[in-house]
PDB file of C-alpha atoms in Angstrom:
ATOM      1  CA  UNK G 133      -0.223   0.010  -0.036  1.00  0.00           C
ATOM      2  CA  UNK G 134       1.227   3.679  -0.962  1.00  0.00           C
ATOM      3  CA  UNK G 135       0.427   6.470   1.261  1.00  0.00           C
ATOM      4  CA  UNK G 136       1.314  10.058   1.310  1.00  0.00           C
ATOM      5  CA  UNK G 137       2.795  11.361   4.353  1.00  0.00           C
ATOM      6  CA  UNK G 138       4.536  14.304   5.684  1.00  0.00           C
ATOM      7  CA  UNK G 139       8.291  15.071   6.736  1.00  0.00           C
ATOM      8  CA  UNK G 140       9.117  18.234   8.376  1.00  0.00           C
ATOM      9  CA  UNK G 141      12.428  19.807   9.326  1.00  0.00           C
ATOM     10  CA  UNK G 142      12.379  22.745  11.669  1.00  0.00           C
ATOM     11  CA  UNK G 143      11.463  26.039  10.025  1.00  0.00           C
ATOM     12  CA  UNK G 144      11.014  24.310   6.512  1.00  0.00           C
ATOM     13  CA  UNK G 145       7.900  23.924   4.323  1.00  0.00           C
ATOM     14  CA  UNK G 146       5.912  20.724   4.669  1.00  0.00           C
ATOM     15  CA  UNK G 147       7.226  17.831   2.326  1.00  0.00           C
ATOM     16  CA  UNK G 148       4.746  15.448   0.946  1.00  0.00           C
ATOM     17  CA  UNK G 149       6.508  11.819   0.806  1.00  0.00           C
ATOM     18  CA  UNK G 150       5.068   8.697  -0.610  1.00  0.00           C
ATOM     19  CA  UNK G 151       7.165   5.291  -0.462  1.00  0.00           C
ATOM     20  CA  UNK G 152       6.006   1.978  -1.653  1.00  0.00           C
ATOM     21  CA  UNK G 153       4.966  -0.065   1.475  1.00  0.00           C
ATOM     22  CA  UNK G 154       4.699   2.821   4.055  1.00  0.00           C
ATOM     23  CA  UNK G 155       2.470   2.710   6.858  1.00  0.00           C
ATOM     24  CA  UNK G 156      -0.598   4.916   6.945  1.00  0.00           C
ATOM     25  CA  UNK G 157      -0.024   8.454   7.700  1.00  0.00           C
ATOM     26  CA  UNK G 158      -2.137  10.978   9.669  1.00  0.00           C
ATOM     27  CA  UNK G 159      -5.375  11.978   7.752  1.00  0.00           C
ATOM     28  CA  UNK G 160      -5.344  14.599   4.782  1.00  0.00           C
ATOM     29  CA  UNK G 161      -7.018  17.125   7.146  1.00  0.00           C
ATOM     30  CA  UNK G 162      -3.825  17.409   9.367  1.00  0.00           C
ATOM     31  CA  UNK G 163      -1.507  17.556   6.356  1.00  0.00           C
ATOM     32  CA  UNK G 164      -3.696  20.366   4.615  1.00  0.00           C
ATOM     33  CA  UNK G 165      -3.577  22.275   8.040  1.00  0.00           C
ATOM     34  CA  UNK G 166       0.238  21.690   8.823  1.00  0.00           C
ATOM     35  CA  UNK G 167       0.979  22.686   5.137  1.00  0.00           C
ATOM     36  CA  UNK G 168      -1.037  25.952   5.426  1.00  0.00           C
ATOM     37  CA  UNK G 169       0.588  26.881   8.592  1.00  0.00           C
ATOM     38  CA  UNK G 170       4.059  26.138   7.140  1.00  0.00           C
ATOM     39  CA  UNK G 171       3.479  27.666   3.813  1.00  0.00           C
ATOM     40  CA  UNK G 172       1.097  30.413   4.964  1.00  0.00           C
ATOM     41  CA  UNK G 173      -1.538  29.165   2.723  1.00  0.00           C
ATOM     42  CA  UNK G 174      -3.832  25.898   2.542  1.00  0.00           C
ATOM     43  CA  UNK G 175      -2.244  23.240   0.785  1.00  0.00           C
ATOM     44  CA  UNK G 176      -5.299  22.807  -1.656  1.00  0.00           C
ATOM     45  CA  UNK G 177      -4.432  25.074  -4.526  1.00  0.00           C
ATOM     46  CA  UNK G 178      -6.872  27.955  -6.002  1.00  0.00           C
ATOM     47  CA  UNK G 179      -7.024  25.802  -9.165  1.00  0.00           C
ATOM     48  CA  UNK G 180      -5.960  22.250  -9.779  1.00  0.00           C
ATOM     49  CA  UNK G 181      -5.415  19.059  -7.705  1.00  0.00           C
ATOM     50  CA  UNK G 182      -4.140  19.270  -4.136  1.00  0.00           C
ATOM     51  CA  UNK G 183      -0.643  18.529  -3.545  1.00  0.00           C
ATOM     52  CA  UNK G 184      -1.202  15.550  -1.250  1.00  0.00           C
ATOM     53  CA  UNK G 185      -3.434  13.976  -4.101  1.00  0.00           C
ATOM     54  CA  UNK G 186      -0.698  14.800  -6.668  1.00  0.00           C
ATOM     55  CA  UNK G 187       1.774  12.622  -4.522  1.00  0.00           C
ATOM     56  CA  UNK G 188      -0.698   9.796  -4.043  1.00  0.00           C
ATOM     57  CA  UNK G 189      -1.486   9.761  -7.787  1.00  0.00           C
ATOM     58  CA  UNK G 190       2.227   9.821  -8.637  1.00  0.00           C
ATOM     59  CA  UNK G 191       3.200   7.071  -6.016  1.00  0.00           C
ATOM     60  CA  UNK G 192       0.401   5.024  -7.310  1.00  0.00           C
ATOM     61  CA  UNK G 193       1.897   5.051 -11.014  1.00  0.00           C
ATOM     62  CA  UNK G 194       3.413   1.401 -11.942  1.00  0.00           C
ATOM     63  CA  UNK G 195       7.012   1.194 -10.940  1.00  0.00           C
ATOM     64  CA  UNK G 196       7.229   4.393  -8.711  1.00  0.00           C
ATOM     65  CA  UNK G 197       9.149   3.555  -5.615  1.00  0.00           C
ATOM     66  CA  UNK G 198       9.118   7.015  -3.910  1.00  0.00           C
ATOM     67  CA  UNK G 199       7.799  10.472  -4.319  1.00  0.00           C
ATOM     68  CA  UNK G 200       9.199  13.560  -2.388  1.00  0.00           C
ATOM     69  CA  UNK G 201       7.563  16.840  -3.450  1.00  0.00           C
ATOM     70  CA  UNK G 202       7.132  20.089  -1.993  1.00  0.00           C
ATOM     71  CA  UNK G 203       5.710  23.387  -3.291  1.00  0.00           C
ATOM     72  CA  UNK G 204       7.570  26.505  -2.781  1.00  0.00           C
ATOM     73  CA  UNK G 205       7.040  30.218  -3.210  1.00  0.00           C
ATOM     74  CA  UNK G 206      10.527  31.233  -4.129  1.00  0.00           C
ATOM     75  CA  UNK G 207      11.589  35.084  -4.753  1.00  0.00           C
ATOM     76  CA  UNK G 208      14.148  34.023  -7.358  1.00  0.00           C
ATOM     77  CA  UNK G 209      12.280  31.357  -8.879  1.00  0.00           C
ATOM     78  CA  UNK G 210       8.671  31.864  -8.358  1.00  0.00           C
ATOM     79  CA  UNK G 211       6.206  29.327  -7.289  1.00  0.00           C
ATOM     80  CA  UNK G 212       7.388  26.015  -8.151  1.00  0.00           C
ATOM     81  CA  UNK G 213       7.462  22.185  -7.307  1.00  0.00           C
ATOM     82  CA  UNK G 214      10.609  20.574  -5.712  1.00  0.00           C
ATOM     83  CA  UNK G 215      11.379  17.148  -5.141  1.00  0.00           C
ATOM     84  CA  UNK G 216      12.157  13.822  -6.640  1.00  0.00           C
ATOM     85  CA  UNK G 217      10.376  10.855  -8.339  1.00  0.00           C
ATOM     86  CA  UNK G 218      12.143   7.462  -8.212  1.00  0.00           C
ATOM     87  CA  UNK G 219      11.130   4.780 -10.334  1.00  0.00           C
ATOM     88  CA  UNK G 220      12.355   1.129 -10.190  1.00  0.00           C
ATOM     89  CA  UNK G 221      15.437   0.535 -12.049  1.00  0.00           C
ATOM     90  CA  UNK G 222      14.244  -2.653 -13.487  1.00  0.00           C
ATOM     91  CA  UNK G 223      11.770  -0.691 -15.802  1.00  0.00           C
ATOM     92  CA  UNK G 224      12.557  -0.775 -19.397  1.00  0.00           C
ATOM     93  CA  UNK G 225      13.268   2.809 -21.078  1.00  0.00           C
ATOM     94  CA  UNK G 226      10.014   2.609 -22.640  1.00  0.00           C
ATOM     95  CA  UNK G 227       8.279   2.020 -19.301  1.00  0.00           C
ATOM     96  CA  UNK G 228      10.224   4.683 -17.685  1.00  0.00           C
ATOM     97  CA  UNK G 229       9.403   7.173 -20.297  1.00  0.00           C
ATOM     98  CA  UNK G 230       5.580   6.204 -19.699  1.00  0.00           C
ATOM     99  CA  UNK G 231       5.825   6.742 -16.050  1.00  0.00           C
ATOM    100  CA  UNK G 232       7.587  10.046 -16.563  1.00  0.00           C
ATOM    101  CA  UNK G 233       4.937  11.254 -19.132  1.00  0.00           C
ATOM    102  CA  UNK G 234       1.955  10.313 -16.715  1.00  0.00           C
ATOM    103  CA  UNK G 235       3.922  11.822 -13.665  1.00  0.00           C
ATOM    104  CA  UNK G 236       4.460  15.185 -15.635  1.00  0.00           C
ATOM    105  CA  UNK G 237       0.750  15.133 -16.623  1.00  0.00           C
ATOM    106  CA  UNK G 238      -0.268  14.790 -12.881  1.00  0.00           C
ATOM    107  CA  UNK G 239       2.177  17.702 -11.815  1.00  0.00           C
ATOM    108  CA  UNK G 240       0.580  19.720 -15.028  1.00  0.00           C
ATOM    109  CA  UNK G 241      -2.722  19.674 -13.147  1.00  0.00           C
ATOM    110  CA  UNK G 242      -1.572  20.932  -9.989  1.00  0.00           C
ATOM    111  CA  UNK G 243      -0.568  24.267  -8.779  1.00  0.00           C
ATOM    112  CA  UNK G 244       0.559  26.940 -11.502  1.00  0.00           C
ATOM    113  CA  UNK G 245       4.228  27.135 -11.525  1.00  0.00           C
ATOM    114  CA  UNK G 246       7.112  28.959 -13.308  1.00  0.00           C
ATOM    115  CA  UNK G 247       9.509  26.329 -13.101  1.00  0.00           C
ATOM    116  CA  UNK G 248      10.245  23.086 -11.756  1.00  0.00           C
ATOM    117  CA  UNK G 249      13.136  21.579  -9.386  1.00  0.00           C
ATOM    118  CA  UNK G 250      11.670  17.940  -9.471  1.00  0.00           C
ATOM    119  CA  UNK G 251      13.891  15.334 -10.411  1.00  0.00           C
ATOM    120  CA  UNK G 252      12.992  12.105 -12.245  1.00  0.00           C
ATOM    121  CA  UNK G 253      15.304   8.916 -11.370  1.00  0.00           C
ATOM    122  CA  UNK G 254      15.337   5.638 -13.173  1.00  0.00           C
ATOM    123  CA  UNK G 255      18.574   3.819 -12.056  1.00  0.00           C
ATOM    124  CA  UNK G 256      21.606   5.753 -12.895  1.00  0.00           C
ATOM    125  CA  UNK G 257      19.786   8.283 -14.935  1.00  0.00           C
ATOM    126  CA  UNK G 258      18.479  11.611 -13.560  1.00  0.00           C
ATOM    127  CA  UNK G 259      16.368  13.714 -15.388  1.00  0.00           C
ATOM    128  CA  UNK G 260      16.622  17.466 -13.773  1.00  0.00           C
ATOM    129  CA  UNK G 261      13.893  20.174 -13.805  1.00  0.00           C
ATOM    130  CA  UNK G 262      11.364  17.379 -14.711  1.00  0.00           C
ATOM    131  CA  UNK G 263       7.944  18.833 -15.605  1.00  0.00           C
ATOM    132  CA  UNK G 264       9.475  22.393 -16.490  1.00  0.00           C
ATOM    133  CA  UNK G 265       8.037  24.256 -19.192  1.00  0.00           C
ATOM    134  CA  UNK G 266       4.909  24.756 -20.797  1.00  0.00           C
ATOM    135  CA  UNK G 267       2.537  21.259 -21.251  1.00  0.00           C
ATOM    136  CA  UNK G 268      -0.456  22.960 -22.745  1.00  0.00           C
ATOM    137  CA  UNK G 269       0.561  21.038 -26.302  1.00  0.00           C
ATOM    138  CA  UNK G 270       0.632  17.798 -24.501  1.00  0.00           C
ATOM    139  CA  UNK G 271      -1.895  17.926 -21.488  1.00  0.00           C
ATOM    140  CA  UNK G 272      -3.944  20.748 -22.673  1.00  0.00           C
ATOM    141  CA  UNK G 273      -4.826  23.855 -20.412  1.00  0.00           C
ATOM    142  CA  UNK G 274      -4.220  23.742 -16.692  1.00  0.00           C
ATOM    143  CA  UNK G 275      -7.447  23.224 -14.732  1.00  0.00           C
ATOM    144  CA  UNK G 276      -9.415  26.292 -14.258  1.00  0.00           C
ATOM    145  CA  UNK G 277     -10.777  25.412 -10.840  1.00  0.00           C
ATOM    146  CA  UNK G 278     -10.062  23.076  -7.853  1.00  0.00           C
ATOM    147  CA  UNK G 279     -10.106  19.364  -8.836  1.00  0.00           C
ATOM    148  CA  UNK G 280     -10.338  16.381  -6.874  1.00  0.00           C
ATOM    149  CA  UNK G 281      -7.806  14.198  -8.861  1.00  0.00           C
ATOM    150  CA  UNK G 282      -5.969  14.435 -11.883  1.00  0.00           C
ATOM    151  CA  UNK G 283      -6.617  12.953 -15.013  1.00  0.00           C
ATOM    152  CA  UNK G 284      -4.082  10.269 -16.181  1.00  0.00           C
ATOM    153  CA  UNK G 285      -3.572   9.511 -19.938  1.00  0.00           C
ATOM    154  CA  UNK G 286      -2.747   5.816 -20.590  1.00  0.00           C
ATOM    155  CA  UNK G 287       0.648   5.250 -22.301  1.00  0.00           C
ATOM    156  CA  UNK G 288       0.599   4.722 -26.075  1.00  0.00           C
ATOM    157  CA  UNK G 289       2.896   1.855 -27.353  1.00  0.00           C
ATOM    158  CA  UNK G 290       5.871   3.182 -29.589  1.00  0.00           C
TER     159      UNK G 290
END
């Protein structure tokens, strides 16, 4: 079972974490409250899918072994996600590409961001700035209002 949780360092924003086989973590309400206090706003974005749901959905993708995702408002880089998505090194390159595309699609449906500092890790390969850029051509416009979950497009065989 995969579950979203929270890990916190004193003075740092809340980091949402999901690992394969992790135990149950406090209810979403507690995560939203702590995130709201730490970030100065609720963890539910004004448009898009809530951060804890993004983490759960990415963690639920086939082959994902861990997800660490944090939303930050940085004066230099603007609003952005930071973190890491790690997939099973045993995935084929095609399978890893599929998971990568689906994870980016899920992130695209979250908060509006200017950049991304999310790394995608597959074995020895690490893609930096994962999910950075405009996904409109691939995934359509970002959600205009809050959504309960992200839509995930099935992968097409190459």
